[in-house]
XYZ file of C-alpha atoms in Angstrom:
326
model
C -37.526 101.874 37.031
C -36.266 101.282 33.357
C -33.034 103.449 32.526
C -33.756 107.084 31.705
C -33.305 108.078 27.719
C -30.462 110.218 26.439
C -31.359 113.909 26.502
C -30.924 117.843 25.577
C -31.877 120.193 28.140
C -32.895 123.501 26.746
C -33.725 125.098 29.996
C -30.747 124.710 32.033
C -29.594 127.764 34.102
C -26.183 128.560 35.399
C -25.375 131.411 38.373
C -21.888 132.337 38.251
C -20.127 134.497 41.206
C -20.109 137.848 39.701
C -24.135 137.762 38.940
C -24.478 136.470 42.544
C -22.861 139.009 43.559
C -25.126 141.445 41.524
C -27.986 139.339 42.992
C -26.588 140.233 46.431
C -27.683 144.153 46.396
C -31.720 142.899 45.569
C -34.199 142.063 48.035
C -33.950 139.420 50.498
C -37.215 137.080 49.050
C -35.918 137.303 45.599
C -32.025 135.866 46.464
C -33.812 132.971 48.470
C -34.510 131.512 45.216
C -31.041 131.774 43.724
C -28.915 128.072 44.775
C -25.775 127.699 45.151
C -24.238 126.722 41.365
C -21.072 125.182 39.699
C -19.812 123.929 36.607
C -19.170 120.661 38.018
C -22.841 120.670 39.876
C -24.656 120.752 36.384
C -22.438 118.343 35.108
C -23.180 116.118 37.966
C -26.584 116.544 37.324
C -26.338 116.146 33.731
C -24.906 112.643 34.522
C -27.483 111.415 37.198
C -30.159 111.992 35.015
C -28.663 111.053 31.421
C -28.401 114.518 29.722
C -26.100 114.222 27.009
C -26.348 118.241 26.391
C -27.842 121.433 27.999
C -28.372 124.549 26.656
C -26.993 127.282 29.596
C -29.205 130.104 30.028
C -29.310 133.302 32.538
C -32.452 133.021 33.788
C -34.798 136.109 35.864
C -34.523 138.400 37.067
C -31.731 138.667 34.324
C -29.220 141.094 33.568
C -31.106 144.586 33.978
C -30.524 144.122 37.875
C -27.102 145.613 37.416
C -28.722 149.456 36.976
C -27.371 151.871 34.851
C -27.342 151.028 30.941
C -23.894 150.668 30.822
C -23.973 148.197 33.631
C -26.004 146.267 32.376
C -24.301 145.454 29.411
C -21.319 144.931 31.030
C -23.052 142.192 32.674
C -23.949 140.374 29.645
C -20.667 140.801 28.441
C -19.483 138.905 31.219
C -22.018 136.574 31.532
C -21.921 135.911 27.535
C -17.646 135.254 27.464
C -18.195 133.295 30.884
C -20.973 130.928 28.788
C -19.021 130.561 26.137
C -15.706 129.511 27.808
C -17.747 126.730 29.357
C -18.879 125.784 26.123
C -15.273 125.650 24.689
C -14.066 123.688 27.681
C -16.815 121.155 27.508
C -17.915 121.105 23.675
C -20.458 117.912 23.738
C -21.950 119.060 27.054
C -22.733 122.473 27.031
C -24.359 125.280 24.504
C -25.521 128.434 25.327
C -28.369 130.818 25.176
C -27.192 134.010 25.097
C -28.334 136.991 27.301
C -29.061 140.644 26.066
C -29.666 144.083 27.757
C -33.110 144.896 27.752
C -34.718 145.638 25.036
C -35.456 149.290 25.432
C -31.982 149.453 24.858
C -32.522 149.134 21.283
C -28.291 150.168 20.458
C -27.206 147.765 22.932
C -29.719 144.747 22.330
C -28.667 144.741 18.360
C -24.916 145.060 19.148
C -24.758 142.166 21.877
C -26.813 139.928 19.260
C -24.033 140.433 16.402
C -21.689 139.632 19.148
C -22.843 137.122 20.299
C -23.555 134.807 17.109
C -20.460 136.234 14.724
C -18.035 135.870 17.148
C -19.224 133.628 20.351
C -21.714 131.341 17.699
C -24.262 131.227 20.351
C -26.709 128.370 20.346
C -29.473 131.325 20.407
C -30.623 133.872 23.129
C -32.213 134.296 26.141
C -35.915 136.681 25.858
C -37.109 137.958 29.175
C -41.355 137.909 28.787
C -41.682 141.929 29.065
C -39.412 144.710 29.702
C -40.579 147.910 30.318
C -43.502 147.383 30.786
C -44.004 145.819 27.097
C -44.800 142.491 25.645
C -42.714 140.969 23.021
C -44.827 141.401 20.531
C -44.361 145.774 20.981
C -43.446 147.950 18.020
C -40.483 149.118 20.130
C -39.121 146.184 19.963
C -39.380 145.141 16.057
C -35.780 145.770 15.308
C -34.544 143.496 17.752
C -36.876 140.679 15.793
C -36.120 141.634 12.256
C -31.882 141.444 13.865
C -32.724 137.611 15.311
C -34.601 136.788 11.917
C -31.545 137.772 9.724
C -29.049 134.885 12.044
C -32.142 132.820 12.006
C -31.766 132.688 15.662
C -33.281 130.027 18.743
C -35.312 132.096 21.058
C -35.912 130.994 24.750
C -38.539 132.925 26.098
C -37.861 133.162 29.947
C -40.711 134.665 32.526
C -39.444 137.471 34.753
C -41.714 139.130 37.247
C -45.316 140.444 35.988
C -45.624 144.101 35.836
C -49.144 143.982 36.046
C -48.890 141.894 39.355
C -48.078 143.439 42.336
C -46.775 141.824 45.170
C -50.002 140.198 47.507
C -48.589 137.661 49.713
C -45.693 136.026 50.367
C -47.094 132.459 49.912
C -47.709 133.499 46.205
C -44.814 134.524 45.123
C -44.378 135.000 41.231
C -42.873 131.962 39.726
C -45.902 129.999 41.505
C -48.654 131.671 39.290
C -47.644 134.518 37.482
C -44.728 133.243 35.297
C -47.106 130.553 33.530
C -49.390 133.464 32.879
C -46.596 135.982 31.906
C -45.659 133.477 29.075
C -49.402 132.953 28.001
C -49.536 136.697 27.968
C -45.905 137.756 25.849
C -46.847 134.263 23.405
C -50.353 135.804 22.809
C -48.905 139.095 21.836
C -45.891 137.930 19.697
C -48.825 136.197 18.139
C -51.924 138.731 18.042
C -49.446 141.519 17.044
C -48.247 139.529 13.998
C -44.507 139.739 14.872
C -44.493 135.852 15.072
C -45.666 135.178 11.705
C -43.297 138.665 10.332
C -40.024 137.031 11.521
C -40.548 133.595 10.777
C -37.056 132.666 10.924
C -37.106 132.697 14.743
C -37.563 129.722 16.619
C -39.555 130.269 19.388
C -39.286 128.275 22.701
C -41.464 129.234 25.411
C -40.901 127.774 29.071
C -42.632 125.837 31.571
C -44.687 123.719 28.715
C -45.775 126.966 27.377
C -47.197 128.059 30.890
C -51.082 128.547 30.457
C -51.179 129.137 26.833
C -52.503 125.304 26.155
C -55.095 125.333 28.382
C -55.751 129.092 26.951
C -55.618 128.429 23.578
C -58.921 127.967 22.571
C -60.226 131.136 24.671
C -57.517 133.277 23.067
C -58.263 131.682 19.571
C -62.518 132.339 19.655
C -62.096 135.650 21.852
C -60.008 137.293 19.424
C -61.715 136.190 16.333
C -64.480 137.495 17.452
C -63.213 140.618 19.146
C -60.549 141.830 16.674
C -62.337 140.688 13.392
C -61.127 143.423 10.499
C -59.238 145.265 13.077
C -55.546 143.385 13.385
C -52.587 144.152 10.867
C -53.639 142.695 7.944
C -49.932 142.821 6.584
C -48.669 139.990 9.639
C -51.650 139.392 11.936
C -52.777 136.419 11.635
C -56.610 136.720 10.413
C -59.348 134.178 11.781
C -59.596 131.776 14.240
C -57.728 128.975 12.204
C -54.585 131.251 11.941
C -54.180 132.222 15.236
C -54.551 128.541 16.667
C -51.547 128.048 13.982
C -49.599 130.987 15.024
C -50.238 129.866 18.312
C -48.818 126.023 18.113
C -45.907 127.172 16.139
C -43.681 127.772 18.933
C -41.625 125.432 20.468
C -42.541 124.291 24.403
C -39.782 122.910 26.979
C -40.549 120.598 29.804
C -39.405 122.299 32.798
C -41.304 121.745 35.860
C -43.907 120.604 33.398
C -43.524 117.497 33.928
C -47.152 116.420 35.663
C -48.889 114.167 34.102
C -51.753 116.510 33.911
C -49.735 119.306 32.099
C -48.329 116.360 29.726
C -51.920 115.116 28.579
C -52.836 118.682 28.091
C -49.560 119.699 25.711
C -48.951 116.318 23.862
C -52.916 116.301 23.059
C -52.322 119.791 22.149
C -49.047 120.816 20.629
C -47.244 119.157 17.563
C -45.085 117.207 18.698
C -41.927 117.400 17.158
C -42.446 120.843 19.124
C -41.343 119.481 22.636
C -38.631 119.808 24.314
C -36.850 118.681 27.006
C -36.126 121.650 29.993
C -34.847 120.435 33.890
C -34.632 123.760 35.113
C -31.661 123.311 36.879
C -30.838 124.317 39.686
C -33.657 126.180 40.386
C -35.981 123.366 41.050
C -33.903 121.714 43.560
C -35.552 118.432 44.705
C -38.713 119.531 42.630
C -36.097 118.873 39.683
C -36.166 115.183 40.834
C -39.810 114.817 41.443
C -40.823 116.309 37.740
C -38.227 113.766 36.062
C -39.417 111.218 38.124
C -43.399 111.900 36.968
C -41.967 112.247 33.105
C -40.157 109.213 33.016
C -42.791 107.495 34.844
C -45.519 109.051 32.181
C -47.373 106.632 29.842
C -46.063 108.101 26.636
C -45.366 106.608 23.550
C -41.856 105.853 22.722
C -41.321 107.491 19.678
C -42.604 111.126 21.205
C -40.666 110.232 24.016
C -37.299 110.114 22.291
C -38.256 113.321 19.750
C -39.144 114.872 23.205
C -36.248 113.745 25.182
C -33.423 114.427 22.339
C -34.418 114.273 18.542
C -36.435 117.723 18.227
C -33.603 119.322 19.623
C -31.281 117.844 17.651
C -33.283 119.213 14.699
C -33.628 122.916 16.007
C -29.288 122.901 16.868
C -28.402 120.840 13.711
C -24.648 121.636 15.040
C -25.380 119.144 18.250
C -25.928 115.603 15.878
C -21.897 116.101 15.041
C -21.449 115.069 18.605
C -24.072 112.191 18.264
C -22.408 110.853 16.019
């Protein structure tokens, strides 16, 4: 197999002690998905499989495990000065995504994003799909936009577990089914709502190749034309079909575990391409990991969209990464 290209991985998780340890007082069938994880195992990995960068990211059920507001933003505290020590230790190799409290906690949500991009200069942050029970695209949480538009920030939109899907069976659990829909579902309201197009400063990466949203696209687009005719914010909503299909394919879509080649036909046929990025999910995938970069590399695509996939769109979203390219 020809040599695998030079890449940025913008979905790249890291699980340090202390969140383990957090991890450790939550159900049994929820730490079974949490590997072991080091600095030097994600640069190992980074190696094997040619990744010039990753982007670190906390990834679900994310910081609100720790309980009690203050907690929790405790946790991110730590988690956010633990990130960004790795990044000063390893400059070329590592940027971060930083993590917040949730965003019902309005107070602590806008302090932790000053924080984190006056004084850490985080790559961006880390957006959970719902919390509380609301979608990103909620009134509640317009502050915490209008704060990410002003430090025109990167947004990686993470799943975490559906609040509308209770638990069935055990050989369904969540990330199987109801994280690709959870993204469809907070992308569709940042969109419908009209928060995407009032903060368009943000750039907007959704996971898992967007999750369903491509292969609900058109539904979403005709449904609510028809459905919500006259009726959306006039002021941000986007109005017809043709601006919610644009609203829609304006945000950015990572790679990770999305690298079929039936998911791939659907999103390059689909989404602009210089919106694609590159996502391992690491080390969460474990030997899945290997099998989705095998299927990518393997993947009849043309060259050019292969490299803006692989490295050049993200060097264009983190304009600070092409000084170490160079």
């Amino acid at each position: 197999m020809a040599s695998l290209s030079r890449k940025v991985d913008v979905h790249h998780h890291i699980v340090p002690d202390f969140y383990k340890q957090v991890l450790s007082g939550i159900d049994l069938s929820a730490k079974i998905l949490y590997p072991s994880w080091s600095p030097e195992a994600s640069l190992a990995f980074m190696n094997e499989h040619q990744i010039d960068t990753a982007i670190l990211s906390l990834s679900a059920p994310g910081a609100t495990i720790a309980g009690s507001r203050d907690n929790v933003r405790d946790l991110v505290r730590k988690w956010n000065d633990y990130a960004s020590g790795l990044c000063a230790a390893h400059p070329k190799r590592f940027g971060f995504f930083a993590a917040l409290p949730g965003l019902d906690d309005l107070e602590g949500a806008m302090s932790e994003i000053r924080y984190v991009f006056q004084s850490l200069k985080a790559d961006g942050v880390t957006l959970f799909t719902s919390y509380g029970g609301q979608y990103l695209g909620a009134k509640a949480f317009e502050p915490v936009w209008a704060e990410l538009d002003k430090f025109h920030a990167v947004v990686h939109v993470h799943p975490n577990h559906s609040f509308a899907a209770p638990f069935t069976t055990p050989f369904l659990p969540q990330p199987f089914i109801d994280y690709p829909h959870e993204t469809a579902r907070t992308a569709s309201d940042l969109v419908l709502s009209g928060r995407k197009r009032q903060f368009p400063s943000c750039k907007v990466i959704l996971s898992h190749a967007g999750g369903t949203l491509p292969y609900l696209a058109d539904r979403i687009t005709i449904l609510s034309a028809t459905i919500f005719a006259g009726i959306l914010d006039a002021e941000h909503s986007p109005q017809g079909s043709e601006q919610v299909m644009t609203d829609l394919k304006s945000f950015y879509f990572d790679l990770a575990l999305g690298g079929s080649p039936t998911v791939l036909d659907l999103l390059i046929n689909w989404a602009p391409h210089d919106h694609i990025l590159y996502g391992s999910d690491f080390p969460f995938a474990g030997g899945a990991a290997e099998r989705f970069n095998a299927t990518l590399e393997g993947y009849r695509m043309d060259g050019q969209i292969k490299k803006m996939c692989y490295q050049a769109n993200a060097l264009d979203l983190f304009p600070r990464l092409r000084l170490h390219d160079q």
